[in-house]
CSV table of C-alpha atoms (C1' of nucleotides) in Angstrom, one decimal:
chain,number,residue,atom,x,y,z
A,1,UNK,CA,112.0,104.1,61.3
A,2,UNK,CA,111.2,107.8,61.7
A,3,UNK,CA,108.2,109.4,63.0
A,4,UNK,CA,108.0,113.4,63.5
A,5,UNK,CA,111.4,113.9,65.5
A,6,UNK,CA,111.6,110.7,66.9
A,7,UNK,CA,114.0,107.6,65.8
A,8,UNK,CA,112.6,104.5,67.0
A,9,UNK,CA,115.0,101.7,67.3
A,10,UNK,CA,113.9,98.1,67.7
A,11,UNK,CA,116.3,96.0,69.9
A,12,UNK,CA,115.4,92.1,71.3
A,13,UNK,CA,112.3,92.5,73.2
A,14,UNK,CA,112.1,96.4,73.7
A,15,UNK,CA,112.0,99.7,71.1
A,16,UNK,CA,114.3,102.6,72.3
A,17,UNK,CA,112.4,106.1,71.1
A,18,UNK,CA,115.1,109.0,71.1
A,19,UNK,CA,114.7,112.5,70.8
A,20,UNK,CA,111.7,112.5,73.5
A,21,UNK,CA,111.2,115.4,75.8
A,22,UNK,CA,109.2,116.4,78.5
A,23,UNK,CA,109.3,113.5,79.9
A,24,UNK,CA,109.5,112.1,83.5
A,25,UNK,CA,108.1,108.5,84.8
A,26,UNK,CA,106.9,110.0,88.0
A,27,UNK,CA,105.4,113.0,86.5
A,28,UNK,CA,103.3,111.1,84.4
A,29,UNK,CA,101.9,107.7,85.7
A,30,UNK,CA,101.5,109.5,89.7
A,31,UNK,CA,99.5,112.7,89.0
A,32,UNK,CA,96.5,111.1,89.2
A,33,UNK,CA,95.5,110.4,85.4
A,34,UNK,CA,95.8,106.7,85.8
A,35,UNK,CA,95.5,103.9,88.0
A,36,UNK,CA,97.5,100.8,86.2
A,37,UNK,CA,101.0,101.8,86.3
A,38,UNK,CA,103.4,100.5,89.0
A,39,UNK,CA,107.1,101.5,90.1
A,40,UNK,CA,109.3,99.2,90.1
A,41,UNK,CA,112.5,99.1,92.3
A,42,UNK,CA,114.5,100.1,89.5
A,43,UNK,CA,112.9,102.9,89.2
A,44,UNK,CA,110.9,102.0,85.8
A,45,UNK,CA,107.5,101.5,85.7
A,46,UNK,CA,105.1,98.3,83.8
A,47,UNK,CA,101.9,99.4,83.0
A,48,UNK,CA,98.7,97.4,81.6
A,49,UNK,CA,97.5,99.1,78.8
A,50,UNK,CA,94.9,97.7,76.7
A,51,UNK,CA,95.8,93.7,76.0
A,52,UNK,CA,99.5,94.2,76.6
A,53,UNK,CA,101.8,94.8,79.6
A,54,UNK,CA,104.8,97.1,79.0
A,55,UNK,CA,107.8,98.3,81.4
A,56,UNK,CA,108.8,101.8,80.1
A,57,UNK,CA,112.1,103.5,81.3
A,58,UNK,CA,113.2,107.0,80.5
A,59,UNK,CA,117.1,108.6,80.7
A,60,UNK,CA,118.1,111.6,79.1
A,61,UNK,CA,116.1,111.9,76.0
A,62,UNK,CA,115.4,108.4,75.7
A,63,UNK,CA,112.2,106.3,76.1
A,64,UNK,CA,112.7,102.3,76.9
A,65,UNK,CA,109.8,100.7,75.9
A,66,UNK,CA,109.7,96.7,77.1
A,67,UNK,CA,107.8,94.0,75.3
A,68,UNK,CA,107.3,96.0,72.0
A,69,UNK,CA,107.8,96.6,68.4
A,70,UNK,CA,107.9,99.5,66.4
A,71,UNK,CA,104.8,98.7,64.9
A,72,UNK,CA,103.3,99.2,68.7
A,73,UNK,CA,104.6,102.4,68.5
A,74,UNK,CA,103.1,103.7,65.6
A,75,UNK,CA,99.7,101.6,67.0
A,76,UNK,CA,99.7,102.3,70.4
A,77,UNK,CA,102.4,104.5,72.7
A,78,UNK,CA,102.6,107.5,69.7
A,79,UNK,CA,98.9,108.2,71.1
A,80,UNK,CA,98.7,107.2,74.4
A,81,UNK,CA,101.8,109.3,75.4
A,82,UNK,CA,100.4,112.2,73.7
A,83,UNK,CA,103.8,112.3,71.9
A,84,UNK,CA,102.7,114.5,68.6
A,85,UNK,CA,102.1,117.2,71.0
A,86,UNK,CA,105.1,120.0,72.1
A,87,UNK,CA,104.5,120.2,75.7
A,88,UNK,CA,107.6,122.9,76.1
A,89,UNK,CA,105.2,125.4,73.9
A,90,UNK,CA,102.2,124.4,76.0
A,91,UNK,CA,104.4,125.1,79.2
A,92,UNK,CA,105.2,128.3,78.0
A,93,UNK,CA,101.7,129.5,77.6
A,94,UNK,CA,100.6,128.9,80.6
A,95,UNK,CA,103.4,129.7,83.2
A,96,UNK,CA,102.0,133.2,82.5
A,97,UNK,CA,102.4,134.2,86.2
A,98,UNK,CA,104.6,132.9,89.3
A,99,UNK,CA,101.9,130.3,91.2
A,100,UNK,CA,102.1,128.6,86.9
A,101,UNK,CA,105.7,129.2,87.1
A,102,UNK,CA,106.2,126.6,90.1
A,103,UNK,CA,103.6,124.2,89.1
A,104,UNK,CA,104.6,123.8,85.8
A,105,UNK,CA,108.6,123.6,87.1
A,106,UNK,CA,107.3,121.2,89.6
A,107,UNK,CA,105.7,118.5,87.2
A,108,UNK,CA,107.8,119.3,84.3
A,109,UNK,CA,107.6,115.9,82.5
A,110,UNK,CA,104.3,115.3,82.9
A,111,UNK,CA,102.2,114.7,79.4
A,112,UNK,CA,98.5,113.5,79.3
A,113,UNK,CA,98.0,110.1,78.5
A,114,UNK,CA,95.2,109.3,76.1
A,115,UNK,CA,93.6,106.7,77.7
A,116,UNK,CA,90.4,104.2,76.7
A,117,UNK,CA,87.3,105.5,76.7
A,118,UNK,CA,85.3,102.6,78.7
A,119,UNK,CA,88.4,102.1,81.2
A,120,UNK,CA,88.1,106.3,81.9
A,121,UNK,CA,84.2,105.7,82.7
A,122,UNK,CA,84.6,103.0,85.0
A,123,UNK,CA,88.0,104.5,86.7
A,124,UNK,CA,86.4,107.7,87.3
A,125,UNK,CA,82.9,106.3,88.5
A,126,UNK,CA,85.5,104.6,91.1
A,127,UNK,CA,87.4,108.0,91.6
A,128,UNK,CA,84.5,109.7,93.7
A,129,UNK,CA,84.5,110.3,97.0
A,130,UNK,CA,87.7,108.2,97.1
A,131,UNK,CA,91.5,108.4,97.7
A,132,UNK,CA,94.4,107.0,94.8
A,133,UNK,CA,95.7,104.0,97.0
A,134,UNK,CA,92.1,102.4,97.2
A,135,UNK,CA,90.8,103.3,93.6
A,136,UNK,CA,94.3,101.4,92.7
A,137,UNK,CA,93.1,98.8,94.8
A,138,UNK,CA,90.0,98.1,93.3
A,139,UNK,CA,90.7,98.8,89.7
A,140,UNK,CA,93.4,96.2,90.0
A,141,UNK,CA,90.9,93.3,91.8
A,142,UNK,CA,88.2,94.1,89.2
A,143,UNK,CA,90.7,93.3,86.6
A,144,UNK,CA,92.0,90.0,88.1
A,145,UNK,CA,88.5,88.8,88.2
A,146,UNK,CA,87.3,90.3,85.2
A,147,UNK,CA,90.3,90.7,83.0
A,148,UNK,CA,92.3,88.4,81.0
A,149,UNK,CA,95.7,87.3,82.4
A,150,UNK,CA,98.8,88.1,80.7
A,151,UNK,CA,102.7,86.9,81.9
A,152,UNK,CA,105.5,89.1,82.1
A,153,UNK,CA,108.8,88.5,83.6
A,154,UNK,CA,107.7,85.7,85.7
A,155,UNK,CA,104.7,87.9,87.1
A,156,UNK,CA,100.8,87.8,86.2
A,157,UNK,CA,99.0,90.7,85.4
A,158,UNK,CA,95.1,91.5,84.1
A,159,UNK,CA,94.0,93.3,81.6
A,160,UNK,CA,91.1,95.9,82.3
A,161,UNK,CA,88.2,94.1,80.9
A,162,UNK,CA,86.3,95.0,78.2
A,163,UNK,CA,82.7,95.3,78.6
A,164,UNK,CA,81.4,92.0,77.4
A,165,UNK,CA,84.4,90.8,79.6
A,166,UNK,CA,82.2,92.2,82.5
A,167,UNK,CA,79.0,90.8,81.1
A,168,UNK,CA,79.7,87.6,80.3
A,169,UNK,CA,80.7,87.3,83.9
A,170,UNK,CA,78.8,87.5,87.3
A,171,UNK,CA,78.4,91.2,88.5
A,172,UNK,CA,77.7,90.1,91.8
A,173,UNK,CA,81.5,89.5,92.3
A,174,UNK,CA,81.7,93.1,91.8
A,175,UNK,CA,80.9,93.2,95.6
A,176,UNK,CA,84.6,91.8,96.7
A,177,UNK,CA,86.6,95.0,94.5
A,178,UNK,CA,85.3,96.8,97.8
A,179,UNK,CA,83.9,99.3,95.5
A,180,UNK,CA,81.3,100.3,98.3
A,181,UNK,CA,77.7,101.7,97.1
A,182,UNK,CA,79.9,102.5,93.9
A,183,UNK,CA,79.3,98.9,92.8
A,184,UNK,CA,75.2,99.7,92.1
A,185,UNK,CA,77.0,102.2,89.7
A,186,UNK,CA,79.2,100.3,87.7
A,187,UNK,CA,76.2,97.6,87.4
A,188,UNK,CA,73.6,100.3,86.2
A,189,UNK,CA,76.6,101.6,83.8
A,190,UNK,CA,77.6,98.5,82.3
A,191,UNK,CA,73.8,98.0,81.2
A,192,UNK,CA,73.2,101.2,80.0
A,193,UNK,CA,76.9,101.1,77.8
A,194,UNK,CA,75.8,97.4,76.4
A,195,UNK,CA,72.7,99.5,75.0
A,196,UNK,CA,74.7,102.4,73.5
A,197,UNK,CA,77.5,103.2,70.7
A,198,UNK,CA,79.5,105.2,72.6
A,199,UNK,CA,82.5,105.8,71.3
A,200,UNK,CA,85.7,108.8,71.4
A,201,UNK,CA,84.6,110.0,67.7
A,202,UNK,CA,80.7,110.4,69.3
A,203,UNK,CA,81.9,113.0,71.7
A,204,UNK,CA,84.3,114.8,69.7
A,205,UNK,CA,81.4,115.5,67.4
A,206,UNK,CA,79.6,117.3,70.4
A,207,UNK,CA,80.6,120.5,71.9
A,208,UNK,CA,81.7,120.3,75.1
A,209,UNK,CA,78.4,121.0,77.0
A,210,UNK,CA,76.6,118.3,75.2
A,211,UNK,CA,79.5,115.7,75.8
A,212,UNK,CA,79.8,116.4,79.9
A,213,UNK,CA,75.8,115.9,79.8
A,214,UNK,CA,75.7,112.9,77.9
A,215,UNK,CA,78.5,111.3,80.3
A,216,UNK,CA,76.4,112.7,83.5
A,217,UNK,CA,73.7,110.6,82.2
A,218,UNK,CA,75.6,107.8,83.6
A,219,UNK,CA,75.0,107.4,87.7
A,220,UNK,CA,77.8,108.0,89.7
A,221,UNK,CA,79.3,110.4,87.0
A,222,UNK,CA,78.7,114.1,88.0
A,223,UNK,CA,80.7,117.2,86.7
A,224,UNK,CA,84.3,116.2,88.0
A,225,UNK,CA,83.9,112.9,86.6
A,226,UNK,CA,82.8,113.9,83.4
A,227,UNK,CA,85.9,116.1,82.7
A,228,UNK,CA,88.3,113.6,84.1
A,229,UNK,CA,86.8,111.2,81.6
A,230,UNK,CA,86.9,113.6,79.1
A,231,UNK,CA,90.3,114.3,80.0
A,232,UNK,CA,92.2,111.7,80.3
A,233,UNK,CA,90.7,109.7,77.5
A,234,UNK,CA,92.3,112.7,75.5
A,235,UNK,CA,89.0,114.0,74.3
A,236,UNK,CA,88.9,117.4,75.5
A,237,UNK,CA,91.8,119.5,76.4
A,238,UNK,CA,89.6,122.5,77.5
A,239,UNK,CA,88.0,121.2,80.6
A,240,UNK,CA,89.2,121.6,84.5
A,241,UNK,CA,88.2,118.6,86.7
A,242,UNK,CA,88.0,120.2,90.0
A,243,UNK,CA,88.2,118.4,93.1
A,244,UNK,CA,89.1,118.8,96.4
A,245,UNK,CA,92.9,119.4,95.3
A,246,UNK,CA,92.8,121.7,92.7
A,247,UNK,CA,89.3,124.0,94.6
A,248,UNK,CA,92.1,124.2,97.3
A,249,UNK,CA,94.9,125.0,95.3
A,250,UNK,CA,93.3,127.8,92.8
A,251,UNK,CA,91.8,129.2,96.5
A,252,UNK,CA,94.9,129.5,98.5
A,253,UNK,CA,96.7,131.4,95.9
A,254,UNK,CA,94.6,132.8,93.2
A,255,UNK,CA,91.6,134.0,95.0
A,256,UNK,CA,93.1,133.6,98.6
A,257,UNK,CA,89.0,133.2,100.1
A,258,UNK,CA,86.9,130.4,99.6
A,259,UNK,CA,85.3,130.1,95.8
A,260,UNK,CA,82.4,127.9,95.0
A,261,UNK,CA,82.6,125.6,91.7
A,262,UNK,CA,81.1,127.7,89.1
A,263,UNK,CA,83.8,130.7,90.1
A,264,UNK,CA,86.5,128.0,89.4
A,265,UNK,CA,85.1,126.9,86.6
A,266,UNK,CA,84.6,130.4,84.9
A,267,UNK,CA,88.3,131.7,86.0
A,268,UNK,CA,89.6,128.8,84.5
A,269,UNK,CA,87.9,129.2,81.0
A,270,UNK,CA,88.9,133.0,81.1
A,271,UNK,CA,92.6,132.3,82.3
A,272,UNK,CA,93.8,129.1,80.5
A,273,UNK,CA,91.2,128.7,77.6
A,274,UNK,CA,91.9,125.9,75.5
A,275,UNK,CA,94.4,124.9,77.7
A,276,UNK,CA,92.7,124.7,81.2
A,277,UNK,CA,93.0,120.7,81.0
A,278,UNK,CA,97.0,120.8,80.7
A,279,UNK,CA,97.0,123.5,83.7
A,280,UNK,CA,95.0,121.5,85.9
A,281,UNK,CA,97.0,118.7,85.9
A,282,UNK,CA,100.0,121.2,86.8
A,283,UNK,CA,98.3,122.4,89.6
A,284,UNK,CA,96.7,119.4,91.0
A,285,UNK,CA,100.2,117.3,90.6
A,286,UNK,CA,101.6,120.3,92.8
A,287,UNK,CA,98.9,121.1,95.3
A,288,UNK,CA,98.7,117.0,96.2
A,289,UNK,CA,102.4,116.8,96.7
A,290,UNK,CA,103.4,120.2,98.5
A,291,UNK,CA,100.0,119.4,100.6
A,292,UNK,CA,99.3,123.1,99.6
A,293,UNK,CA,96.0,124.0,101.7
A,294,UNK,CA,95.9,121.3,103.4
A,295,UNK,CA,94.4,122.2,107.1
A,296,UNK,CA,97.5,121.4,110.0
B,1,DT,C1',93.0,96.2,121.1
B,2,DT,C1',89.3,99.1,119.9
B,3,DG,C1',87.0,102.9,118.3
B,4,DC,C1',86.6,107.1,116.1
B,5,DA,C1',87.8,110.9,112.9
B,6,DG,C1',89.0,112.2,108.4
B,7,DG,C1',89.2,111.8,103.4
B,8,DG,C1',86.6,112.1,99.1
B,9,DG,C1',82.2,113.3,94.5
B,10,DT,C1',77.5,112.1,93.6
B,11,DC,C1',72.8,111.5,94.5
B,12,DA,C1',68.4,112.3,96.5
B,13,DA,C1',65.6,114.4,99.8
C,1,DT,C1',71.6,122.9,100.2
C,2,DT,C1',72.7,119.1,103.1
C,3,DG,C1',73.3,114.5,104.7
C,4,DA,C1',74.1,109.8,103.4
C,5,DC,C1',76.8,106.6,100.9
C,6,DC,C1',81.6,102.9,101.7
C,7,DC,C1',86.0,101.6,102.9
C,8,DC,C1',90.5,102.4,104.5
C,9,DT,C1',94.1,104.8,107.2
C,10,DG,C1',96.0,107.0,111.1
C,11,DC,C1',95.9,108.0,115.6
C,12,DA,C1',94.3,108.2,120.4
DNA sequence: TTGCAGGGGTCAA
DNA sequence: TTGACCCCTGCA
């Protein structure tokens, strides 16, 4: 079966994609887009992704894709790995100077995941005024109590749960994710998304201000939030979340003085344009790792 | 062993 | 604009 470029090969339990590019494991599930992917010793990585559990490998060109079919491919991993999309052009529009130069050198294979919509909402209302390791944490304990349970290779894992998943359960065992005051959010959410039709197509309709607004509406979802979720539910390319790593980051070596929000936000816009989403994730994969302005 | 500082977005005063 | 919110980690 051929897709685009790619040749996907079906073989026992696993599909082999060949011809992919851009492409690195580490890059991609550890810059901070997503929360449900988990290294193995071997070096591969299974992943909950919707109703299915996957272990994806990648050498020279090829993707290993564990417990699925071609048909998933087409369905599912085309998509969510964003693989329609030449991320060497995109690289070369926006290492346009040396600090882009490094960054994008630095997390070479990393793509953006096109992620679910309700998951996004919830991860990110988690996300604030947290750190990775415990958002992990809790994501993972609110799926084993409110997911559904799914086998693979003699381990259990939980889906993220769907939303009637959460109400047709008690929210007071929200409490032990150790979510914090961040629980009273996810509650007040939940409600207000049972109410609502909110789907991707909804906010691709809207312009960009209209979408952020109509996300913010939700508590515990403020501007950074709103463009992760936009983000990394592949929505909108042209946004740039910007926390603590990337504020630091464009400071230290764009504007080399402090900057408040709305000056990041504007030199972004003018700078990367469209692109600003794929940049970000550049530079925050770089800044986190090389520590760049972080105070000794 | 204990206790305190630090990390991290949003909300409400 | 600023302090409070919550939990975990690291380090005296």
């Amino acid at each position: 079966m051929k897709l685009k470029e790619y040749c996907v090969i079906e073989e026992n339990d696993k599909i082999i994609v060949e011809n992919v590019h851009d492409f690195n494991p580490v890059h991609i599930f550890e810059c901070g887009q997503c929360f449900r992917w988990v290294k193995q010793p071997d070096g591969s990585y299974i992943g909950v992704v919707r109703d299915r559990v996957v272990k994806v490998r990648y050498r020279s060109g090829m993707l290993e894709i564990h417990n699925s079919t071609s048909n998933d491919f087409l369905d599912i991993w085309y998509d969510y790995f964003d693989l329609g999309r030449d991320y060497s052009e995109i690289k070369g529009l926006i290492a346009k100077d040396e600090i882009m130069k490094k960054a994008v050198e630095f997390g070479s294979g990393i793509r953006l995941l096109r992620q679910d919509l309700w998951e996004m909402i919830i991860s990110f209302i988690l996300s604030s005024n947290n750190i990775i390791p415990r958002i992990i944490k809790i994501i993972d304990s609110i799926s084993r109590t409110y997911g559904k349970k799914i086998d693979f290779e003699g381990k259990s894992y939980y889906t993220f749960p769907c939303i009637d998943g959460f109400m047709n359960s008690d929210l007071e065992k929200l409490e032990i994710c150790r979510a914090g005051y961040r629980c009273k959010y996810i509650v007040k959410t939940l409600e207000m998304m049972e109410k609502t039709t909110v789907k991707i197509s909804n906010f691709q309709e809207l312009g960009l201000e209209a979408a952020r607004k109509k996300l913010m509406e939700f508590p515990g979802v403020g501007p950074k939030v709103a463009d992760c979720i936009l983000l990394f539910s592949g929505i909108r390319f042209d946004v740039f979340p910007t926390d603590v790593w990337v504020k630091r980051v464009v400071e230290e070596l764009y504007f080399g003085r402090e900057v408040s929000f709305k000056e990041i936000q504007e030199f972004a816009k003018s700078y990367f344009g469209p692109l600003a989403g794929f940049a970000q994730q550049y530079l925050f994969f770089y800044a986190r790792e090389k520590k760049i302005g972080v105070k000794k």
